[in-house]
PDB file of C-alpha atoms in Angstrom:
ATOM      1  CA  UNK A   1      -8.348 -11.905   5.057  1.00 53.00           C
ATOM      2  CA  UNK A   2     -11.709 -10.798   3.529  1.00 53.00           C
ATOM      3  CA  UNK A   3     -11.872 -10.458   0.263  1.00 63.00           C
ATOM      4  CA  UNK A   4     -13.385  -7.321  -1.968  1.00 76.00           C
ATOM      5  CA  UNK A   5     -13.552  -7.179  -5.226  1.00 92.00           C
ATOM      6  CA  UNK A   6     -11.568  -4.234  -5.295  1.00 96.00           C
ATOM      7  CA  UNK A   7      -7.379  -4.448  -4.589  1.00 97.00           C
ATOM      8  CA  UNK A   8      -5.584  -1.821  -4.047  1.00 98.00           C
ATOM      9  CA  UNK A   9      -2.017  -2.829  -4.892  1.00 98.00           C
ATOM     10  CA  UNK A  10       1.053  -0.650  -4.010  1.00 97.00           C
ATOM     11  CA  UNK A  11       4.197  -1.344  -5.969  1.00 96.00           C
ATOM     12  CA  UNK A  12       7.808   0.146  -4.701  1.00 91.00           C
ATOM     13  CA  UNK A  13       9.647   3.210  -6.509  1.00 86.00           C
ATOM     14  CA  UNK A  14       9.407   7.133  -5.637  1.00 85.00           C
ATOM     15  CA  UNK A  15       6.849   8.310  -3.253  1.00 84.00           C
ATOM     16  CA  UNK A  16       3.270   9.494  -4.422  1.00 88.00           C
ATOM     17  CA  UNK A  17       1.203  12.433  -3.536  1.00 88.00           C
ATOM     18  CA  UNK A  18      -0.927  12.013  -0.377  1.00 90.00           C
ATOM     19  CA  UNK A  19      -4.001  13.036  -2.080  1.00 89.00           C
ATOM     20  CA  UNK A  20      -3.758  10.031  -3.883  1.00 91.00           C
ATOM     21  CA  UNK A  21      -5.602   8.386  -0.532  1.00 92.00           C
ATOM     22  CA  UNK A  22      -8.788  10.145  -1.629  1.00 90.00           C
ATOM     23  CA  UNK A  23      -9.367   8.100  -4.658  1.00 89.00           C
ATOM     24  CA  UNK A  24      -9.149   4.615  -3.002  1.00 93.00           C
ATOM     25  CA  UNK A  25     -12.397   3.055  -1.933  1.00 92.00           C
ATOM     26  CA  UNK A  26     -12.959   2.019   1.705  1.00 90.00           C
ATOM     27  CA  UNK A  27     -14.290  -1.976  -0.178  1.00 91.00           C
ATOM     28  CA  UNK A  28     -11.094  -3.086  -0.393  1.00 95.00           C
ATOM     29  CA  UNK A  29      -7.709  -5.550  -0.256  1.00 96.00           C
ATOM     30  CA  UNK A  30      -4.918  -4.378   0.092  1.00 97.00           C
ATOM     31  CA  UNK A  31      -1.565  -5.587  -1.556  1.00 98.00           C
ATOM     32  CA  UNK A  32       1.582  -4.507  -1.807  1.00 98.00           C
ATOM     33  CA  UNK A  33       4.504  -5.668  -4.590  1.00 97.00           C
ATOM     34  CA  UNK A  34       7.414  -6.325  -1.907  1.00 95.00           C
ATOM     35  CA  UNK A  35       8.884  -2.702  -1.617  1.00 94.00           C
ATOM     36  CA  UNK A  36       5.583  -1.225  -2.237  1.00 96.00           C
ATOM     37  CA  UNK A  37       4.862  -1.707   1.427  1.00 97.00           C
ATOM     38  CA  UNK A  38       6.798   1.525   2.008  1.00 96.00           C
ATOM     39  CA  UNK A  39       4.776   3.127  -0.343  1.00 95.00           C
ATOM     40  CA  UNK A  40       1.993   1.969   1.468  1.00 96.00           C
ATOM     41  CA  UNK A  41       2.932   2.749   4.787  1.00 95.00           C
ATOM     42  CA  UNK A  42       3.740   6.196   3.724  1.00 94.00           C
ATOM     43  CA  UNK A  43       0.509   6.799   2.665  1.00 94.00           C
ATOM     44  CA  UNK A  44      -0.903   5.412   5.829  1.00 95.00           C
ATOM     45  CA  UNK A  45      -2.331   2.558   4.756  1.00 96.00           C
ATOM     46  CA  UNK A  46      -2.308  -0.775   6.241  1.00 96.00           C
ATOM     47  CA  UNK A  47      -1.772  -3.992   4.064  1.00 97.00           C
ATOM     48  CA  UNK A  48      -3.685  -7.530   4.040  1.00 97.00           C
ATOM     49  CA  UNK A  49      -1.033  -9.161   1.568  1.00 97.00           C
ATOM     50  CA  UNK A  50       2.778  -9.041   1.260  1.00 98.00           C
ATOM     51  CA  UNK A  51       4.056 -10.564  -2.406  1.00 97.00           C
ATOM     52  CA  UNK A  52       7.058 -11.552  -4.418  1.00 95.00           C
ATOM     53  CA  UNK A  53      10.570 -12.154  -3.248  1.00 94.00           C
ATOM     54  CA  UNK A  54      11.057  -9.520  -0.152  1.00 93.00           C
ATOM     55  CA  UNK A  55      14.399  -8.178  -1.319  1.00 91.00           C
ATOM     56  CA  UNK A  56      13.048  -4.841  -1.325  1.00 92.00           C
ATOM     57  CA  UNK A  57      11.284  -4.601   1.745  1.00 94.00           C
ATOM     58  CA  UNK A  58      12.755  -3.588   4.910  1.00 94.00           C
ATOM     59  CA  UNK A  59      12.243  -6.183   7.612  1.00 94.00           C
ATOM     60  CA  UNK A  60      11.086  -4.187  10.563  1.00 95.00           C
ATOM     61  CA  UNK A  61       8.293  -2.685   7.920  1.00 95.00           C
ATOM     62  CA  UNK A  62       7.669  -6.666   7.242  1.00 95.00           C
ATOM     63  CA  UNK A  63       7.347  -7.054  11.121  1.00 96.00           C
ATOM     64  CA  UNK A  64       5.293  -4.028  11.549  1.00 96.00           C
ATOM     65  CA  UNK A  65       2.988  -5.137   8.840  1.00 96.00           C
ATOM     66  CA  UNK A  66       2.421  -8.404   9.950  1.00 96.00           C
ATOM     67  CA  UNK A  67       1.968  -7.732  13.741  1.00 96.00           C
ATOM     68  CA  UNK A  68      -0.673  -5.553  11.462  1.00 95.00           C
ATOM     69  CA  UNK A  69      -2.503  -8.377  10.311  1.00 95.00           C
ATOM     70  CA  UNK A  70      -0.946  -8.908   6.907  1.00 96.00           C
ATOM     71  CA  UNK A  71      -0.465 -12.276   5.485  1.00 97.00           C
ATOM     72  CA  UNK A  72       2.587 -13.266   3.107  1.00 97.00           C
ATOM     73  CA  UNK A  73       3.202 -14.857   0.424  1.00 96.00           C
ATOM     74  CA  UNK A  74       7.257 -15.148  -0.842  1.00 95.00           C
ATOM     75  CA  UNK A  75       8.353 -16.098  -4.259  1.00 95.00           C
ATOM     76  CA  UNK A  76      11.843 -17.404  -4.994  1.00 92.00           C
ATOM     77  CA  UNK A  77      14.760 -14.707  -6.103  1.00 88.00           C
ATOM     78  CA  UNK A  78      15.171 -16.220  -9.062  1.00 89.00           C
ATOM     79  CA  UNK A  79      11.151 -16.148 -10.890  1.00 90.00           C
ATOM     80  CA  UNK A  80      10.151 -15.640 -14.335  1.00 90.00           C
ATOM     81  CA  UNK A  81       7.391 -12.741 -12.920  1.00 93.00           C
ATOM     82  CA  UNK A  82       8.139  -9.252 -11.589  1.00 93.00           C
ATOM     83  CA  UNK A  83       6.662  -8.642  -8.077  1.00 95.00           C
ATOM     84  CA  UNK A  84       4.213  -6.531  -9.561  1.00 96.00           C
ATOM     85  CA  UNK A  85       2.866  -9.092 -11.677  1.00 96.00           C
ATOM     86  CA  UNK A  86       2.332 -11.934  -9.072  1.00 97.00           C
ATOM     87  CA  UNK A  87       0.780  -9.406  -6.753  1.00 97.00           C
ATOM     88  CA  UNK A  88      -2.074  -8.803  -9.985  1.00 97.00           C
ATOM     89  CA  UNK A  89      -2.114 -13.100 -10.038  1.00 97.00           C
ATOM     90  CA  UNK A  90      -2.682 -12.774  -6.035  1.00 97.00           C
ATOM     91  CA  UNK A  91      -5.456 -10.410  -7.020  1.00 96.00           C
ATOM     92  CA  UNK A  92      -7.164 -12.771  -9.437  1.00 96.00           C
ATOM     93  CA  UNK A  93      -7.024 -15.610  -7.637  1.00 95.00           C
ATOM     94  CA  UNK A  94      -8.584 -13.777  -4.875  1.00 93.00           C
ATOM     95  CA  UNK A  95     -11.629 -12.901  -6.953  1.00 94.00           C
ATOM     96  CA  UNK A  96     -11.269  -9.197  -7.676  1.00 95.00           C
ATOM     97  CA  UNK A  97     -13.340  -7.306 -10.037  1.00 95.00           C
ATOM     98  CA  UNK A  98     -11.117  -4.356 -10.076  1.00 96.00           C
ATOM     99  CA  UNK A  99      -7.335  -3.416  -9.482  1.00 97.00           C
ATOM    100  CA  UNK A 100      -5.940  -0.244  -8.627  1.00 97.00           C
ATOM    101  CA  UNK A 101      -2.361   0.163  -8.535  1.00 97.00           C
ATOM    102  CA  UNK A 102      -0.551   3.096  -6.997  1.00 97.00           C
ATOM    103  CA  UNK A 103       3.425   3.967  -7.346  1.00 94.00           C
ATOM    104  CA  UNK A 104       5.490   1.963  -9.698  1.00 90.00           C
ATOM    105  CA  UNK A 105       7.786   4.200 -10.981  1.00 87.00           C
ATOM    106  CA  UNK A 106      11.621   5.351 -10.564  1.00 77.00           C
ATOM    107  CA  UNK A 107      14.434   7.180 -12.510  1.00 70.00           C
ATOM    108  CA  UNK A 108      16.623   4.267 -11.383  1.00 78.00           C
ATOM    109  CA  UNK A 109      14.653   1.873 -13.170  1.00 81.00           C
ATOM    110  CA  UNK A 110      13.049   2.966 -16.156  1.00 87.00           C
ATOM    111  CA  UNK A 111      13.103  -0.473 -17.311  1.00 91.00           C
ATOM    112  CA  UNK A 112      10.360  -1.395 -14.615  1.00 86.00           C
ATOM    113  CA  UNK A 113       8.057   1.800 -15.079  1.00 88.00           C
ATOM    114  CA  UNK A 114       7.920   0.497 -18.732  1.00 91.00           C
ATOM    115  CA  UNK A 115       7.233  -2.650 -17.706  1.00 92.00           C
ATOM    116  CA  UNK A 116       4.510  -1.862 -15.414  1.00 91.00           C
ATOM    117  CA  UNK A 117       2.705  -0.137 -18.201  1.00 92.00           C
ATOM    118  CA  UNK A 118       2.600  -2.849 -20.342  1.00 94.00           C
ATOM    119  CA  UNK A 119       2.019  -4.833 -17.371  1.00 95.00           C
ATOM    120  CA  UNK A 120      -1.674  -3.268 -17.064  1.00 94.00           C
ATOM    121  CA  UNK A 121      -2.689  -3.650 -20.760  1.00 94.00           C
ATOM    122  CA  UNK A 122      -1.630  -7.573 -21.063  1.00 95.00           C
ATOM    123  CA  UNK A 123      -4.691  -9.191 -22.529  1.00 94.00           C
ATOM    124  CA  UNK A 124      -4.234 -11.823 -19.821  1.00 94.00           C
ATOM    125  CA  UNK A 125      -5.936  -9.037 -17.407  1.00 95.00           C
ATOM    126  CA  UNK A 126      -8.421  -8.059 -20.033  1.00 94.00           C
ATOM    127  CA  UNK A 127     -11.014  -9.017 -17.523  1.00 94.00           C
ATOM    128  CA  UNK A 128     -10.281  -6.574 -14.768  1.00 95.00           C
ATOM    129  CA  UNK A 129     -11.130  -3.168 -14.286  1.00 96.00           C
ATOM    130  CA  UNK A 130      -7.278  -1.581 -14.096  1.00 97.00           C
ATOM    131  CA  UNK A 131      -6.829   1.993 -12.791  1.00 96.00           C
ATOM    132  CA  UNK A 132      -2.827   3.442 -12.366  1.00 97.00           C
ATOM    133  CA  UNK A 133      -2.346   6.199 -10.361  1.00 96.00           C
ATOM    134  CA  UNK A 134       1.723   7.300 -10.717  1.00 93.00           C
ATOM    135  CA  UNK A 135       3.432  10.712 -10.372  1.00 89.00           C
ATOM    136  CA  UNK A 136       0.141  12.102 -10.555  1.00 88.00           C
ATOM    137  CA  UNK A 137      -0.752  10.566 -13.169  1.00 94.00           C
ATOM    138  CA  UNK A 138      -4.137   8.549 -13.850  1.00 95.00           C
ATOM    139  CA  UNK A 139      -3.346   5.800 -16.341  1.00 97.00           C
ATOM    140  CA  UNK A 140      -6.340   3.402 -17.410  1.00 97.00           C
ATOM    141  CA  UNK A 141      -6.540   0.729 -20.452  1.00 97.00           C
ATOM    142  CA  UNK A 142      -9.031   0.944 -22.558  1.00 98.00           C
ATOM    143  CA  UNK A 143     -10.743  -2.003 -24.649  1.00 96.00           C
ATOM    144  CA  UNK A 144     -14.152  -1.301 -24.697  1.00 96.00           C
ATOM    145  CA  UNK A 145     -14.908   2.011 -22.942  1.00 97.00           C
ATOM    146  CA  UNK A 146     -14.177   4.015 -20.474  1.00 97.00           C
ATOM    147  CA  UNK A 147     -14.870   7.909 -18.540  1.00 97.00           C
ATOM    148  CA  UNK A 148     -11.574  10.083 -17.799  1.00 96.00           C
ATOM    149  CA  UNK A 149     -12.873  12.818 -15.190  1.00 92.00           C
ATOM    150  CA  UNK A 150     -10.461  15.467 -15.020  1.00 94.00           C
ATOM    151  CA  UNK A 151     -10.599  19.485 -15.522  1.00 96.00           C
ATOM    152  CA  UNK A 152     -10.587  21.597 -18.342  1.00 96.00           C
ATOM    153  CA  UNK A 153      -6.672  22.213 -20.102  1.00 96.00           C
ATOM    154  CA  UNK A 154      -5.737  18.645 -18.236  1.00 97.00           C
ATOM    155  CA  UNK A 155      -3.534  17.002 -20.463  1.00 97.00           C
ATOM    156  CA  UNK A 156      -4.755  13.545 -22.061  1.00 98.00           C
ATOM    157  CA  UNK A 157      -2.803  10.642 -24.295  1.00 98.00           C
ATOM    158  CA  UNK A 158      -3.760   8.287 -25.966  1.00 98.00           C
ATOM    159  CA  UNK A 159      -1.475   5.438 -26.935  1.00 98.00           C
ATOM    160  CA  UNK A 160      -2.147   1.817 -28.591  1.00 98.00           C
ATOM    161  CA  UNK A 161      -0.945  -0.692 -27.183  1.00 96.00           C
ATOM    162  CA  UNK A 162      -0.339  -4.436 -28.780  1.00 94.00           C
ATOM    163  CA  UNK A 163      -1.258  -3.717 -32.042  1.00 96.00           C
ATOM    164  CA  UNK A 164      -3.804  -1.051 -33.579  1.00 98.00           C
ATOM    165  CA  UNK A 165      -6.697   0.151 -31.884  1.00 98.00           C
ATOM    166  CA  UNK A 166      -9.450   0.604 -34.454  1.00 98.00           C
ATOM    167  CA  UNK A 167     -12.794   2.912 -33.758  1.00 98.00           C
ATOM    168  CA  UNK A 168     -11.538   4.858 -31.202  1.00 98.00           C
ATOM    169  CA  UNK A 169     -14.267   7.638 -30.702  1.00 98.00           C
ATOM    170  CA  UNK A 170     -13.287  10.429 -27.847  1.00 98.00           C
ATOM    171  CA  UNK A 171     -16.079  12.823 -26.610  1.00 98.00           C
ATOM    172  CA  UNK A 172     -14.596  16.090 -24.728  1.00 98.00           C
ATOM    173  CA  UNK A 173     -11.249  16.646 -26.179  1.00 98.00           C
ATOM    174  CA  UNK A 174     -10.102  19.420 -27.338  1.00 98.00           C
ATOM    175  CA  UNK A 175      -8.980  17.389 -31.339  1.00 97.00           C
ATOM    176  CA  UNK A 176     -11.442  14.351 -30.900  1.00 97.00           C
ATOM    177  CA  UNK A 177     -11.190  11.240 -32.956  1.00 98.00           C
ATOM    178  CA  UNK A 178     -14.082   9.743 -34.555  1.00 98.00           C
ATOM    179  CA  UNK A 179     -13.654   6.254 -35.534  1.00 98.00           C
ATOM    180  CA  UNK A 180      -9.816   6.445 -36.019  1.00 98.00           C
ATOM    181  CA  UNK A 181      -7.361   3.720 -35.833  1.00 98.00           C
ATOM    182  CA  UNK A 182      -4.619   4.374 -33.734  1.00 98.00           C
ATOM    183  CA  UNK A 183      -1.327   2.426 -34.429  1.00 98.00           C
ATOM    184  CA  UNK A 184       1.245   1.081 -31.950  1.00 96.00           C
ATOM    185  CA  UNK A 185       4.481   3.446 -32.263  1.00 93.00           C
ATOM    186  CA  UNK A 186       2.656   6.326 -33.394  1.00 95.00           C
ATOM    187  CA  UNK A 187       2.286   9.626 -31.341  1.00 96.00           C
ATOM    188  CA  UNK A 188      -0.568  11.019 -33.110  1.00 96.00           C
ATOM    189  CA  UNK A 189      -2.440  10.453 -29.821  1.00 97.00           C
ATOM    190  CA  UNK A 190       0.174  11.948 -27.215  1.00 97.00           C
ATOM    191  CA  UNK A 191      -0.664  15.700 -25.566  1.00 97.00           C
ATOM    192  CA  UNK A 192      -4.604  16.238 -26.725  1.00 98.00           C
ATOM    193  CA  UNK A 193      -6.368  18.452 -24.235  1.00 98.00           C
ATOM    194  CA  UNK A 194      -9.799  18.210 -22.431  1.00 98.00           C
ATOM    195  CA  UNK A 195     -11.981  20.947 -23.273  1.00 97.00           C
ATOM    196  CA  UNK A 196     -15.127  19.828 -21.924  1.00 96.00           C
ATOM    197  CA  UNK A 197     -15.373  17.265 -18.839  1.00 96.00           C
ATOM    198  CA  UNK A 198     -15.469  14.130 -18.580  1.00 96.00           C
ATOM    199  CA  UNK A 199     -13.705  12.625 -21.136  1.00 98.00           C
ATOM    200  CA  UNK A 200     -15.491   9.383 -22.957  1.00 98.00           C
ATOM    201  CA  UNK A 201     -13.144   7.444 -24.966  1.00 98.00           C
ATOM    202  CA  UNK A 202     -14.797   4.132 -26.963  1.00 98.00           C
ATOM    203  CA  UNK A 203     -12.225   1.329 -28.695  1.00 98.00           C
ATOM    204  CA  UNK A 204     -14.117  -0.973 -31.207  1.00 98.00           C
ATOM    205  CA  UNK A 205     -10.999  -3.295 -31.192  1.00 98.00           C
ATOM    206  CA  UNK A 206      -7.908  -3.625 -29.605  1.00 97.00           C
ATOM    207  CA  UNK A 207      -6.009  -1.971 -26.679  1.00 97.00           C
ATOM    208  CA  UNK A 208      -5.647   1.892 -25.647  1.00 98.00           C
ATOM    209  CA  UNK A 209      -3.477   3.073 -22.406  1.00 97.00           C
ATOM    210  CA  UNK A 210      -5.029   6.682 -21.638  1.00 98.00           C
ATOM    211  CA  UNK A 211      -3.031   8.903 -19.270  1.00 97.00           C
ATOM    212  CA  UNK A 212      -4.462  11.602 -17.898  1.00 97.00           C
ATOM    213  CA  UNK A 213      -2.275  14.534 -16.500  1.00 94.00           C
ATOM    214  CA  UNK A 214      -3.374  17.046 -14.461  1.00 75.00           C
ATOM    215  CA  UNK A 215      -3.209  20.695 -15.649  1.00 57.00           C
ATOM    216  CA  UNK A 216      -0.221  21.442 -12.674  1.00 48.00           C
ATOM    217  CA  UNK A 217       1.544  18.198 -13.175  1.00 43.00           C
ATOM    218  CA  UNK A 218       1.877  18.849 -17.222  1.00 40.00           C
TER     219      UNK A 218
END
């Protein structure tokens, strides 16, 4: 398998939009989370890596995939790591730069969508570039900086994550913050607008999950 430093990793859950395909990059590896292959597969998309415990995945999708040319790599049932989470660690210890996930979320198990969110702002992936893209939305973690593109009335939130985020500066929303602190638990940060693309957002110190919905989705 050749290694980018870019992975695209899939996770399982309900199916996402096919114009999600159009913001992958052709640089890249491509893992999926067990059950994720579906998502995958859906999308049209073949896979380099298989990870976690493969009681999600349906086996002829497992055959089809590795007749493909995808590798695997099974983890016990009973493991202290979601599937998600080992298919990040797959990603590291492949060298990647940058991780984007796509799917990850389900009405039947809320308590994995949450999860997953946290998931992407651990400090232990501080390192990475990290990039969601779920039910149409575009979730990124901020600790430094970071550009939102998006379209004019596109919905935007903005939530702290692990403890306060001090100095968090926005350019192009519609109520911008200028060296605020935003606190874990608070929603002063949930439902601003854009009003003039793209959307900068700079955190002095600490973590900030953005989520970006699109004007339709809303």
């Amino acid at each position: 398998m050749v290694v980018s430093p870019i992975a695209v990793i899939f996770a399982g859950g309900d199916p996402e939009p096919p114009a999600v395909r159009t913001r992958l990059p052709d640089d890249r590896v491509v893992i999926a989370a067990d059950s994720g292959l579906h998502t995958a597969a859906a999308l049209g998309i073949r896979v380099d890596l298989i990870v976690g415990d493969l009681d999600s995945a349906a086996p002829e999708a497992m055959t089809r995939a590795i007749h493909g040319g995808a590798t695997v790599e099974r983890h016990p049932t009973d493991k202290d790591a979601t599937d998600l989470e080992l298919a990040i660690d797959a990603a590291v210890e492949r060298g990647v730069e940058r991780v984007i996930l796509i799917g990850g979320a389900s009405l039947d198990r809320i308590d994995h969508f949450m999860a997953n969110a946290l998931l992407l702002a651990s400090p232990r992936f501080a390192a990475l570039t990290i990039e969601w893209f779920v039910q149409g939305a575009h979730v990124i973690p901020i600790r430094n900086t970071a550009t939102i593109p998006g379209d004019p009335g596109d919905l935007v939130t903005l939530l702290a994550v692990g403890g306060p985020a001090t100095g968090v500066t926005t350019r192009g929303l519609q109520w911008p913050l200028a060296g605020d602190t935003l606190e874990p638990g608070s929603t002063r940060g949930v439902s601003n607008v854009i009003d003039r693309p793209p959307v900068t957002v700079d955190v002095a110190a600490g973590t900030v999950l953005a989520i970006h919905l699109q004007e339709e989705s809303a």
